[in-house]
Amino acid sequence: MKKRHGGKKFECIPGRMAALLSSAIFTATILTGQALAADPIKIGVAGAHSGDLASYGLPSVKATELVIKAKNAAGGIQGRPIQLLIQDDACKPEMAVNAATKLVADGAQAILGHICSGATNAALGIYKDARLVVISPSATNPPLTQSGLNPNFFRTIASDDAQARMEVDFALNHLKLKKIAVIHDKGDYGKGLAEFAKSFLEATPGTQVVLFEGVTPGAVDYSAVVQKIRKSGAEAVIFGGYHPEASKIVTQMRKKGMKTPFISDDGVKDETFIKVAGKYAEGVYATGPKDTSKNPLTIQAIADHKKTYGEEPGAFFLNAYAAAQALVNAIEKAGSTDYDKIVTALRTVPVETPLGKITFDDRGDAIGVGFSMYQVQNGVYVELK
Amino acid sequence: MDYFLELFLGGLTRGSIYALIALGYTMVYGIIELINFAHGEIYMIGAFTALIAASVLAIMGFGPVPILFLAMLLAILYSCAYGYTLEKIAYKPLRHSNRLAPLISAIGMSIFFQNYVLLAQTSDFLPFPSLLPEVPFLEPYAYIIRSSEIFIILTTLVVMVLLSLLIRFTRIGKAMRATAQDRTMAMLLGVDVNRVISVTFVIGSAMAAIGGVLIASHIGQINFYIGFIAGIKAFTAAVLGGIGSIPGAVLGSLVLGWTESFATGYISSDYEDVFAFGFLVLILIFRPAGLLGKTAAQKV
């Protein structure tokens, strides 16, 4: 098994001990770096820092370090330096509980993490009891925010159903269509999205799911399904899946003379789709991650990372960077580390981040983060504003 | 009624596609009782050859009809060469060994060809040009049946008739039947069995190549993996119709095509494969040799 962090030595020490040790070392270095003038603000950073999924968790640590270093260099928050408490949960719920308990005991005043949805869910209860705000850069499981059980939880990544939500909203509100056929490829990703789309459609009065079907990926021909879509009288097709099936279905629909709008996901928002479907791809809608690469803050954050760590940033780096900025901003605007004041600040005071200007909605999802609708126009995907 | 007709014609097209590939399976099985699992890959190689040929010919400025025929000719030649070589390398040395040995060899060749094309070409899906002409006066009826679908059905029909004539009336056809009945006896009577087997592989490969070109241009995309699924379905069709029987392969393919099409149309496409294979099981329970297969008496 690949270990990026720690190496063999850590394996013989129990996980908790290793985490303790590493955080102790880290705390020591931070403390010597900072003048002990004022009482520091302690922010916990928890996530997968060892094991198979370390590559998902470590970039968040680096992102937080960059944000905090810049903030401390500029004098900290109201003269108080920020101190990081780092805990490894290896993406395991049982370790996440330990990490959370440890962070609370160490006096963390807000948490950035966790990385994996399962680990986050396990740790959230402990933070809730301790009245700590938690911002995750990467936990996408929808109920984390939507269940309403975690008023202390925020995230800077779109939830798993965000694409389905966007597709449905687009079909109903933008295209003003009422009868929708939902097709998927029977895979985890495609079927999952299709089921979210179906439940959103069914929850909207006056709309109708006229067809809900899975197709067999790789089949030689989809004409029967295309005929079925035609017969169902669907005004739009929402497809959950990847581009090979999407291009076959769209091509057959268009060749059969059907002009029904085709709305799909980021499995279809791929250059190969346009290349393969050719002229039949024109007008197809697909959701895809919002393009943030031209944001000056993004460019700067990545340049900082390269300068400090000598490499390109890893997974969820920008989400974590934005989360750290949002947290620092909220504590600063709240004027204290009081739970209610931080929550209010997160919901009301917008902050400029690499992901754009964000605040959080009542459920804790960042507004304006995540996906955009794209349409194929003249052979390229164009972001619809 | 319109809907029924659409599904019927859709199933017919699908069945014709399967039939072009299933014929190759059934012929090889008829002669040497080997299931040539690499047959689907020959079909895929045919499609790739046609794509490359068509791209080059289009750059050289040929019109659509010459491109179709030249590309198809090249695909056939190339696939035949592969089929011939495949038999010589992977099956002939194993002809007198355990029956499982050539079967394993066939699966191995199938994997080899897939990976060979993956490495030599690409793992991406590639757009395949629409080589089949769209007949203008049929366009208003495109929602029922497209001209490319009619073209596929007609081609399958012609190929099937030619193949039946070949087997029935030519010298090589007679030799094939003799080899299928009793290879040792045919050999004793002076039939060049090696040649017969080679010819069988070449004819089967040619049909697979035709199928590859037609289907790829009907669907509009190919990658290295298309042969596998098409091959499995065609093999199912051949078994359904009675493996070893030429009309059986065609009938089995059509039945399979219709089963899938109607199951999708009237029930649900989620269970398309369930219906297809469920039907296969049913047929095999009541007619173990397939729809048109002969229950051959055990040779003692």
XYZ file of C-alpha atoms in Angstrom:
685
model
C 0.000 0.000 0.000
C 1.172 3.450 -0.893
C 1.927 5.773 1.974
C 2.716 9.331 1.209
C 3.007 10.530 4.689
C 4.606 9.117 7.745
C 6.266 6.090 6.264
C 6.910 2.753 7.932
C 7.869 4.086 11.356
C 4.414 5.471 12.041
C 2.781 2.166 11.320
C 4.156 0.545 14.422
C 2.879 3.335 16.674
C -0.912 3.304 17.163
C -2.698 5.853 14.938
C -3.741 8.151 17.707
C -0.239 8.334 19.124
C 1.172 9.142 15.730
C -1.359 11.899 15.257
C -0.600 13.260 18.670
C 3.096 13.216 18.023
C 2.867 14.947 14.679
C 0.567 17.625 16.022
C 2.880 18.203 18.946
C 5.827 18.686 16.634
C 3.793 20.981 14.468
C 2.523 23.052 17.368
C 6.066 23.476 18.557
C 7.275 24.846 15.241
C 4.368 27.262 14.986
C 4.937 28.510 18.489
C 8.618 29.173 18.022
C 7.814 31.042 14.812
C 5.355 33.351 16.499
C 5.874 35.861 19.203
C 3.914 34.791 22.245
C 2.429 38.226 22.572
C -1.294 37.493 22.420
C -3.451 34.504 23.090
C -3.567 32.604 19.750
C -6.731 31.663 17.904
C -6.676 27.925 17.400
C -8.042 26.428 14.186
C -8.215 22.670 13.864
C -7.406 21.068 10.523
C -8.632 17.503 10.253
C -8.679 15.081 7.356
C -6.948 12.179 5.690
C -3.252 12.858 6.082
C -2.063 9.285 5.860
C -3.241 6.117 4.137
C -4.640 5.658 0.631
C -6.558 8.910 0.628
C -3.816 11.141 1.985
C -3.589 12.805 -1.418
C -7.102 14.169 -0.830
C -6.325 15.521 2.616
C -2.792 16.917 2.499
C -3.503 19.676 -0.050
C -6.047 21.112 2.381
C -3.405 21.324 5.106
C -1.117 23.169 2.726
C -3.900 25.502 1.613
C -4.742 26.349 5.213
C -1.083 26.874 6.072
C -0.719 29.319 3.164
C -3.773 31.326 4.174
C -2.820 31.393 7.849
C 0.810 32.259 7.147
C -0.278 35.242 5.063
C -2.751 36.307 7.727
C -0.219 35.977 10.557
C 2.343 37.910 8.542
C -0.230 40.694 8.276
C -0.645 40.759 12.034
C -3.137 37.961 12.649
C -6.746 38.558 13.622
C -6.950 41.715 15.743
C -3.404 41.211 16.852
C -3.941 37.597 17.805
C -1.908 35.029 15.829
C -3.631 31.987 14.384
C -2.386 28.604 15.394
C -3.158 25.385 13.514
C -3.932 22.102 15.258
C -3.574 19.305 12.753
C -5.236 15.924 13.199
C -5.205 12.892 10.912
C -8.369 10.806 10.506
C -7.116 8.644 7.578
C -10.638 9.055 6.183
C -11.905 6.573 8.778
C -14.994 7.459 10.838
C -13.621 5.889 14.050
C -10.372 7.828 13.734
C -12.324 10.970 12.887
C -14.138 10.727 16.224
C -10.782 10.481 18.027
C -9.401 13.403 16.047
C -12.445 15.521 16.866
C -12.265 14.727 20.580
C -8.603 15.617 20.580
C -9.179 18.916 18.780
C -11.937 19.894 21.181
C -9.737 18.990 24.150
C -6.865 21.045 22.717
C -9.118 24.077 22.598
C -9.708 24.473 18.869
C -12.090 27.342 18.166
C -13.121 26.398 14.626
C -12.464 23.431 12.379
C -11.429 23.121 8.765
C -12.320 19.586 7.660
C -12.935 16.767 7.503
C -12.148 15.509 4.032
C -14.261 12.387 3.523
C -18.035 12.507 3.939
C -18.191 9.465 6.221
C -15.475 10.769 8.528
C -17.063 14.228 8.566
C -20.427 12.814 9.491
C -18.944 10.811 12.356
C -17.078 13.803 13.793
C -19.821 16.408 13.416
C -21.742 15.447 16.552
C -18.719 16.089 18.752
C -18.164 19.526 17.265
C -21.852 20.326 17.568
C -21.824 19.542 21.285
C -18.701 21.686 21.679
C -20.329 24.471 19.621
C -17.606 24.645 16.971
C -18.019 25.756 13.380
C -16.856 23.168 10.818
C -16.072 23.940 7.174
C -15.267 21.056 4.862
C -13.560 21.620 1.506
C -14.542 18.248 0.108
C -17.374 16.365 1.861
C -20.030 16.136 -0.846
C -22.619 13.806 0.690
C -25.974 15.677 0.327
C -27.531 14.951 3.779
C -24.603 16.584 5.595
C -26.210 19.942 4.915
C -29.685 18.993 3.771
C -30.702 16.919 6.783
C -30.751 20.071 8.928
C -29.087 18.120 11.738
C -25.792 19.976 11.479
C -26.313 23.732 11.896
C -22.565 24.072 12.593
C -21.550 22.516 9.269
C -20.535 24.459 6.142
C -18.793 23.435 2.947
C -17.060 25.061 0.004
C -17.825 22.277 -2.443
C -21.066 21.512 -4.210
C -22.943 18.501 -2.876
C -23.402 15.364 -4.961
C -26.882 16.329 -6.042
C -25.948 19.871 -7.069
C -25.683 18.934 -10.736
C -29.070 17.245 -10.730
C -30.548 20.278 -8.952
C -29.053 22.552 -11.578
C -30.251 20.427 -14.498
C -33.781 20.313 -13.121
C -33.877 24.042 -12.353
C -32.579 24.762 -15.816
C -35.196 22.625 -17.546
C -38.089 23.928 -15.446
C -37.215 27.574 -14.919
C -35.018 28.496 -17.820
C -36.400 26.342 -20.631
C -39.900 26.360 -19.078
C -40.531 22.698 -19.778
C -42.812 20.431 -17.781
C -42.527 16.906 -19.170
C -39.102 15.425 -18.665
C -37.629 12.058 -19.569
C -34.826 10.956 -17.249
C -32.374 8.464 -18.780
C -29.260 6.997 -17.165
C -26.532 4.467 -17.840
C -27.196 2.233 -14.814
C -23.794 3.180 -13.321
C -23.276 4.567 -9.802
C -22.607 8.042 -11.077
C -25.232 8.248 -13.815
C -27.998 6.474 -11.975
C -27.286 8.420 -8.790
C -27.661 11.730 -10.604
C -30.751 10.518 -12.450
C -32.406 9.508 -9.198
C -31.702 12.908 -7.644
C -33.129 14.578 -10.748
C -36.206 12.380 -10.581
C -36.844 13.166 -6.922
C -36.420 16.924 -7.520
C -38.830 16.762 -10.458
C -41.383 14.814 -8.472
C -41.131 17.302 -5.645
C -42.061 20.129 -8.020
C -45.803 20.381 -8.537
C -46.983 20.542 -12.146
C -44.010 18.716 -13.592
C -43.994 15.177 -14.786
C -41.310 12.530 -15.163
C -42.659 10.859 -18.295
C -39.927 8.267 -18.539
C -37.248 6.923 -16.196
C -35.029 4.357 -17.862
C -31.540 2.897 -17.766
C -29.718 1.996 -20.942
C -27.051 -0.669 -21.323
C -23.653 0.959 -21.868
C -21.923 -0.207 -25.020
C -25.038 -1.586 -26.749
C -24.861 -1.529 -30.542
C -27.938 0.566 -30.960
C -30.273 2.724 -28.845
C -33.108 3.154 -31.316
C -35.693 1.434 -29.108
C -35.010 3.798 -26.212
C -35.055 6.767 -28.559
C -38.449 5.664 -29.905
C -39.641 5.345 -26.347
C -38.545 8.889 -25.519
C -40.418 10.104 -28.581
C -43.549 8.204 -27.631
C -43.439 9.474 -24.048
C -43.936 13.007 -25.327
C -40.987 14.302 -23.312
C -40.145 17.964 -23.835
C -36.611 17.507 -22.550
C -34.256 14.654 -21.776
C -32.074 14.669 -18.672
C -29.299 12.119 -19.031
C -27.108 10.845 -16.201
C -23.968 9.144 -17.437
C -20.925 9.526 -19.624
C -20.292 10.795 -23.124
C -20.099 7.558 -25.173
C -23.743 6.706 -24.472
C -24.816 10.342 -24.557
C -23.358 10.848 -28.008
C -25.042 7.698 -29.332
C -28.418 8.691 -27.927
C -28.193 12.304 -29.089
C -27.050 11.250 -32.550
C -29.907 8.781 -32.924
C -32.445 11.293 -31.625
C -31.310 13.970 -34.045
C -31.135 11.549 -36.965
C -34.691 10.527 -36.194
C -35.631 14.193 -36.503
C -36.154 14.839 -32.767
C -35.142 18.286 -31.575
C -35.848 17.624 -27.879
C -33.388 19.512 -25.635
C -30.778 17.215 -24.138
C -29.439 18.122 -20.692
C -26.635 16.207 -19.065
C -23.814 16.279 -16.528
C -20.065 16.717 -16.328
C -19.599 13.152 -17.586
C -20.748 14.562 -20.901
C -19.069 17.947 -20.600
C -16.024 16.613 -22.354
C -14.367 17.557 -25.624
C -14.654 13.936 -26.790
C -18.427 14.245 -26.731
C -18.317 17.108 -29.233
C -15.699 15.353 -31.331
C -17.718 12.131 -31.544
C -21.236 13.516 -31.862
C -20.042 16.225 -34.272
C -22.827 18.411 -35.618
C -25.390 16.514 -33.543
C -23.751 17.828 -30.362
C -24.882 21.387 -31.175
C -27.263 22.781 -28.585
C -26.695 20.055 -26.008
C -26.626 21.339 -22.414
C -24.275 19.959 -19.793
C -23.345 21.012 -16.283
C -19.682 21.206 -15.433
C -17.419 22.608 -12.729
C -17.385 26.378 -12.759
C -14.327 27.704 -14.508
C -12.260 29.474 -11.839
C -8.878 29.237 -13.549
C -8.964 32.870 -14.671
C -9.718 34.263 -11.216
C -6.659 36.320 -10.110
C -6.953 34.894 -6.586
C -6.739 31.370 -8.026
C -3.659 32.252 -10.009
C -2.071 33.787 -6.941
C -2.948 30.894 -4.641
C -1.431 28.395 -7.045
C 1.679 30.539 -7.510
C 2.063 30.770 -3.709
C 1.763 27.012 -3.412
C 4.421 26.467 -6.076
C 6.744 28.935 -4.387
C 6.323 27.443 -0.913
C 6.094 23.731 -1.701
C 7.730 23.570 -5.127
C 4.916 21.676 -6.838
C 1.428 21.990 -8.284
C -1.328 21.903 -5.642
C -3.362 18.707 -5.208
C -7.018 17.786 -4.879
C -9.486 20.227 -3.290
C -6.716 22.793 -2.821
C -8.823 25.720 -3.995
C -11.854 24.569 -1.997
C -9.721 24.372 1.135
C -8.107 27.711 0.378
C -11.561 29.270 0.083
C -12.731 27.534 3.262
C -9.754 28.858 5.215
C -10.323 32.360 3.884
C -14.020 32.189 4.730
C -13.238 31.004 8.241
C -10.578 33.649 8.899
C -12.833 36.326 7.451
C -15.792 35.220 9.561
C -13.782 35.194 12.784
C -12.420 38.623 11.942
C -15.834 40.065 11.088
C -17.428 38.420 14.130
C -14.815 40.111 16.258
C -14.563 37.040 18.474
C -14.549 33.270 18.366
C -18.122 33.103 19.633
C -20.021 30.343 17.801
C -23.183 32.295 16.979
C -21.275 35.315 15.754
C -19.077 33.216 13.455
C -22.123 31.444 12.002
C -23.857 34.759 11.339
C -20.739 36.145 9.698
C -20.370 33.088 7.460
C -23.959 33.475 6.280
C -23.964 37.216 5.786
C -20.509 38.601 5.023
C -19.287 37.734 1.542
C -15.617 36.902 1.080
C -13.468 36.983 -2.046
C -11.933 33.570 -2.648
C -10.433 31.686 -5.584
C -13.887 30.137 -6.076
C -15.455 33.569 -6.425
C -17.278 35.722 -3.920
C -18.986 33.361 -1.492
C -21.378 33.314 1.424
C -23.238 30.317 2.830
C -26.927 29.550 2.698
C -28.996 28.508 5.722
C -28.186 24.865 5.172
C -24.433 25.523 5.036
C -23.761 25.127 1.309
C -21.627 27.819 -0.262
C -23.660 29.966 -2.635
C -22.149 30.325 -6.059
C -19.727 27.440 -5.729
C -19.653 24.416 -7.914
C -21.309 24.028 -11.232
C -22.333 26.076 -14.215
C -24.548 25.183 -17.150
C -22.723 24.896 -20.451
C -24.085 24.571 -23.970
C -22.413 23.342 -27.131
C -22.290 26.300 -29.483
C -20.372 26.078 -32.755
C -18.433 23.051 -31.570
C -17.324 24.286 -28.140
C -18.841 24.293 -24.663
C -19.858 27.812 -23.715
C -20.652 28.695 -20.100
C -24.194 30.075 -19.822
C -24.416 32.938 -17.391
C -49.336 0.576 -34.463
C -46.696 3.059 -35.581
C -44.837 2.428 -32.368
C -44.978 -1.326 -32.897
C -43.664 -0.885 -36.441
C -40.832 1.325 -35.215
C -39.804 -1.224 -32.603
C -40.158 -4.044 -35.120
C -37.886 -2.313 -37.625
C -35.468 -1.259 -34.893
C -35.257 -4.880 -33.765
C -34.807 -6.004 -37.354
C -31.855 -3.650 -37.788
C -30.318 -4.735 -34.522
C -30.847 -8.377 -35.463
C -29.244 -7.837 -38.878
C -26.231 -6.305 -37.155
C -25.923 -9.339 -34.878
C -26.435 -11.679 -37.830
C -23.426 -10.380 -39.746
C -21.215 -11.239 -36.789
C -23.085 -14.384 -35.732
C -22.556 -15.971 -39.156
C -18.809 -15.996 -38.543
C -19.221 -17.720 -35.175
C -21.556 -20.332 -36.492
C -19.478 -21.172 -39.598
C -16.314 -21.713 -37.610
C -18.171 -23.794 -35.067
C -19.802 -25.838 -37.838
C -16.442 -26.759 -39.321
C -14.104 -27.253 -36.371
C -16.392 -27.038 -33.319
C -14.448 -24.086 -31.956
C -15.987 -20.967 -30.513
C -13.811 -18.268 -31.961
C -13.980 -15.657 -29.221
C -11.625 -13.384 -31.135
C -14.273 -12.964 -33.840
C -15.673 -9.813 -32.248
C -12.180 -8.318 -32.390
C -11.939 -9.041 -36.124
C -15.125 -7.010 -36.472
C -13.548 -4.194 -34.456
C -10.375 -4.298 -36.560
C -12.535 -4.085 -39.686
C -14.202 -0.951 -38.343
C -10.852 0.633 -37.468
C -9.388 -0.166 -40.890
C -12.401 1.412 -42.563
C -12.065 4.509 -40.388
C -8.413 4.960 -41.279
C -9.052 4.225 -44.954
C -12.035 6.569 -45.079
C -10.064 9.403 -43.489
C -7.195 8.984 -45.938
C -9.535 8.692 -48.927
C -11.493 11.756 -47.834
C -8.241 13.754 -47.707
C -7.411 12.490 -51.202
C -10.712 13.940 -52.363
C -12.843 10.896 -53.179
C -16.640 11.121 -53.199
C -18.826 9.405 -50.597
C -19.759 6.323 -52.650
C -16.201 5.419 -53.738
C -15.079 5.991 -50.150
C -17.701 3.583 -48.859
C -16.712 0.843 -51.308
C -12.953 1.324 -51.134
C -12.979 1.579 -47.338
C -15.131 -1.499 -47.080
C -12.897 -3.396 -49.513
C -9.797 -2.488 -47.531
C -11.507 -3.399 -44.270
C -12.489 -6.774 -45.705
C -8.969 -7.466 -47.015
C -7.353 -6.468 -43.761
C -9.786 -8.404 -41.582
C -9.422 -11.477 -43.792
C -5.669 -11.311 -43.359
C -6.153 -11.132 -39.594
C -8.658 -13.980 -39.591
C -6.367 -16.173 -41.705
C -3.325 -15.453 -39.540
C -5.307 -15.890 -36.354
C -6.277 -19.394 -37.350
C -2.737 -20.317 -38.401
C -1.126 -18.967 -35.237
C -3.632 -19.624 -32.509
C -5.816 -22.548 -33.553
C -4.035 -24.769 -36.072
C -1.219 -25.854 -33.743
C -3.850 -26.842 -31.186
C -6.154 -28.731 -33.517
C -5.395 -32.147 -32.105
C -5.164 -31.163 -28.465
C -7.810 -31.032 -25.769
C -10.928 -29.053 -26.824
C -10.373 -26.538 -24.076
C -6.955 -25.515 -25.391
C -8.123 -23.672 -28.542
C -10.919 -22.074 -26.501
C -8.418 -20.576 -24.086
C -6.272 -19.593 -27.020
C -9.299 -17.817 -28.548
C -9.936 -15.828 -25.392
C -6.256 -14.956 -25.247
C -6.280 -13.715 -28.837
C -9.360 -11.636 -28.093
C -7.588 -9.901 -25.220
C -4.455 -9.545 -27.304
C -6.276 -7.861 -30.206
C -8.114 -5.459 -27.909
C -4.914 -4.346 -26.279
C -3.057 -4.227 -29.541
C -5.597 -1.783 -30.972
C -5.677 0.106 -27.673
C -1.923 0.635 -27.854
C -1.600 1.081 -31.595
C -4.570 3.447 -31.861
C -6.165 5.014 -28.810
C -8.396 4.260 -25.853
C -10.692 7.172 -26.711
C -13.894 6.940 -28.628
C -13.354 8.070 -32.212
C -15.997 9.611 -34.433
C -16.840 7.402 -37.394
C -17.994 9.197 -40.541
C -21.474 8.440 -41.785
C -20.468 6.452 -44.858
C -23.934 5.162 -45.660
C -25.756 7.644 -47.891
C -29.002 9.122 -46.567
C -31.597 8.633 -49.299
C -33.491 11.939 -49.607
C -36.939 10.552 -50.441
C -36.827 8.398 -47.281
C -36.002 11.315 -44.983
C -39.640 12.110 -44.083
C -39.891 8.573 -42.736
C -36.637 8.784 -40.785
C -38.498 8.639 -37.506
C -39.670 5.132 -38.418
C -36.632 3.835 -40.235
C -33.471 5.529 -41.418
C -31.920 4.819 -44.789
C -28.798 3.473 -43.083
C -30.996 0.936 -41.292
C -32.541 -0.182 -44.574
C -29.043 -0.463 -45.985
C -27.953 -2.692 -43.101
C -30.989 -4.969 -43.438
C -30.503 -5.310 -47.194
C -26.785 -6.018 -46.869
C -27.398 -8.749 -44.338
C -29.998 -10.276 -46.634
C -27.651 -10.242 -49.630
C -24.731 -11.619 -47.621
C -26.870 -14.400 -46.242
C -28.181 -15.402 -49.681
C -24.694 -15.345 -51.205
C -23.345 -17.430 -48.361
C -26.107 -20.013 -48.712
C -25.473 -20.233 -52.464
C -21.747 -20.590 -51.867
C -22.214 -23.433 -49.434
C -24.875 -25.136 -51.497
C -23.519 -24.931 -55.035
C -19.762 -24.393 -55.149
C -16.918 -26.845 -54.867
C -15.518 -25.196 -51.770
C -18.999 -25.150 -50.273
C -19.309 -28.879 -50.807
C -15.880 -29.369 -49.230
C -16.976 -27.288 -46.250
C -20.060 -29.379 -45.737
C -18.019 -32.546 -46.029
C -15.504 -31.281 -43.463
C -18.313 -30.266 -41.127
C -19.850 -33.728 -41.325
C -16.679 -35.731 -40.738
C -13.288 -34.178 -40.920
C -11.279 -37.426 -41.016
C -13.418 -38.952 -43.743
C -13.227 -35.760 -45.811
C -9.472 -35.835 -45.469
C -9.339 -39.472 -46.588
C -11.382 -38.597 -49.644
C -8.874 -35.942 -50.676
C -10.452 -32.785 -49.332
C -7.751 -30.281 -48.333
C -9.119 -29.722 -44.835
C -6.553 -27.066 -43.927
C -7.595 -25.021 -46.915
C -11.278 -25.437 -46.097
C -10.716 -24.216 -42.561
C -8.686 -21.240 -43.768
C -11.392 -20.312 -46.267
C -14.007 -20.535 -43.517
C -12.067 -18.132 -41.345
C -11.523 -15.756 -44.266
C -15.229 -15.716 -45.184
C -16.256 -15.240 -41.556
C -13.789 -12.379 -41.174
C -15.025 -10.730 -44.351
C -18.581 -10.715 -43.001
C -17.415 -9.364 -39.677
C -15.613 -6.562 -41.506
C -18.738 -5.695 -43.491
C -20.646 -5.684 -40.220
C -18.022 -3.488 -38.604
C -18.154 -0.860 -41.312
C -21.964 -0.762 -41.482
C -22.511 -0.662 -37.742
C -19.770 1.853 -37.005
C -21.140 4.185 -39.629
C -24.678 3.648 -38.294
C -23.710 4.445 -34.694
C -21.042 7.004 -35.554
C -18.354 6.040 -33.033
C -15.868 3.275 -32.347
C -13.256 2.311 -29.795
C -11.140 -0.757 -29.140
C -13.800 -2.370 -26.960
C -16.785 -2.454 -29.357
C -15.952 -5.967 -30.534
C -16.419 -7.485 -27.118
C -20.056 -6.592 -26.492
C -21.099 -7.065 -30.110
C -19.288 -10.411 -30.073
C -21.041 -11.618 -26.922
C -24.440 -10.694 -28.314
C -23.742 -12.273 -31.684
C -22.482 -15.409 -29.980
C -25.703 -15.535 -27.949
C -27.659 -15.163 -31.173
C -25.724 -17.998 -32.799
C -26.413 -20.286 -29.840
C -30.056 -19.228 -29.779
C -30.481 -20.136 -33.440
C -28.512 -23.360 -33.144
C -24.758 -23.018 -33.393
C -23.373 -24.503 -36.586
C -26.477 -23.666 -38.596
C -26.341 -20.747 -41.067
C -30.086 -19.955 -41.240
C -30.154 -20.572 -37.491
C -27.616 -17.800 -36.873
C -29.692 -15.333 -38.856
C -32.968 -16.376 -37.251
C -31.377 -16.352 -33.777
C -30.011 -12.856 -34.396
C -33.380 -11.529 -35.511
C -35.145 -13.117 -32.555
C -32.572 -11.607 -30.212
C -32.890 -8.191 -31.875
C -36.658 -8.237 -31.588
C -36.599 -9.497 -28.014
C -34.361 -6.602 -26.996
C -36.257 -4.029 -28.964
C -39.713 -5.029 -27.722
C -38.522 -5.556 -24.158
C -37.109 -2.028 -24.184
C -40.130 -0.555 -25.925
C -42.889 -2.191 -23.933
C -41.274 -3.005 -20.612
C -38.011 -1.340 -19.635
C -34.557 -0.952 -21.096
C -33.114 -1.490 -17.621
C -33.817 -5.175 -18.171
C -32.904 -5.384 -21.844
C -30.113 -7.906 -21.262
C -32.164 -9.808 -18.709
C -34.853 -10.422 -21.306
C -32.327 -11.297 -24.004
C -30.515 -13.873 -21.909
C -33.666 -15.060 -20.157
C -35.110 -15.839 -23.559
C -31.928 -17.701 -24.468
C -32.274 -19.862 -21.363
C -35.929 -20.595 -22.174
C -35.127 -21.649 -25.735
C -32.288 -23.845 -24.585
C -34.524 -25.573 -22.048
C -37.055 -26.547 -24.687
C -34.725 -26.908 -27.659
C -31.251 -27.644 -26.310
C -29.711 -27.437 -29.784
C -31.168 -24.013 -30.487
C -34.033 -22.980 -32.767
C -32.743 -24.605 -35.949
C -29.899 -26.703 -34.583
C -29.836 -30.411 -35.258
C -29.490 -32.666 -32.272
C -26.547 -34.552 -33.680
C -26.269 -38.169 -32.676
C -23.138 -38.769 -30.651
C -20.347 -40.029 -32.847
C -19.266 -43.295 -31.327
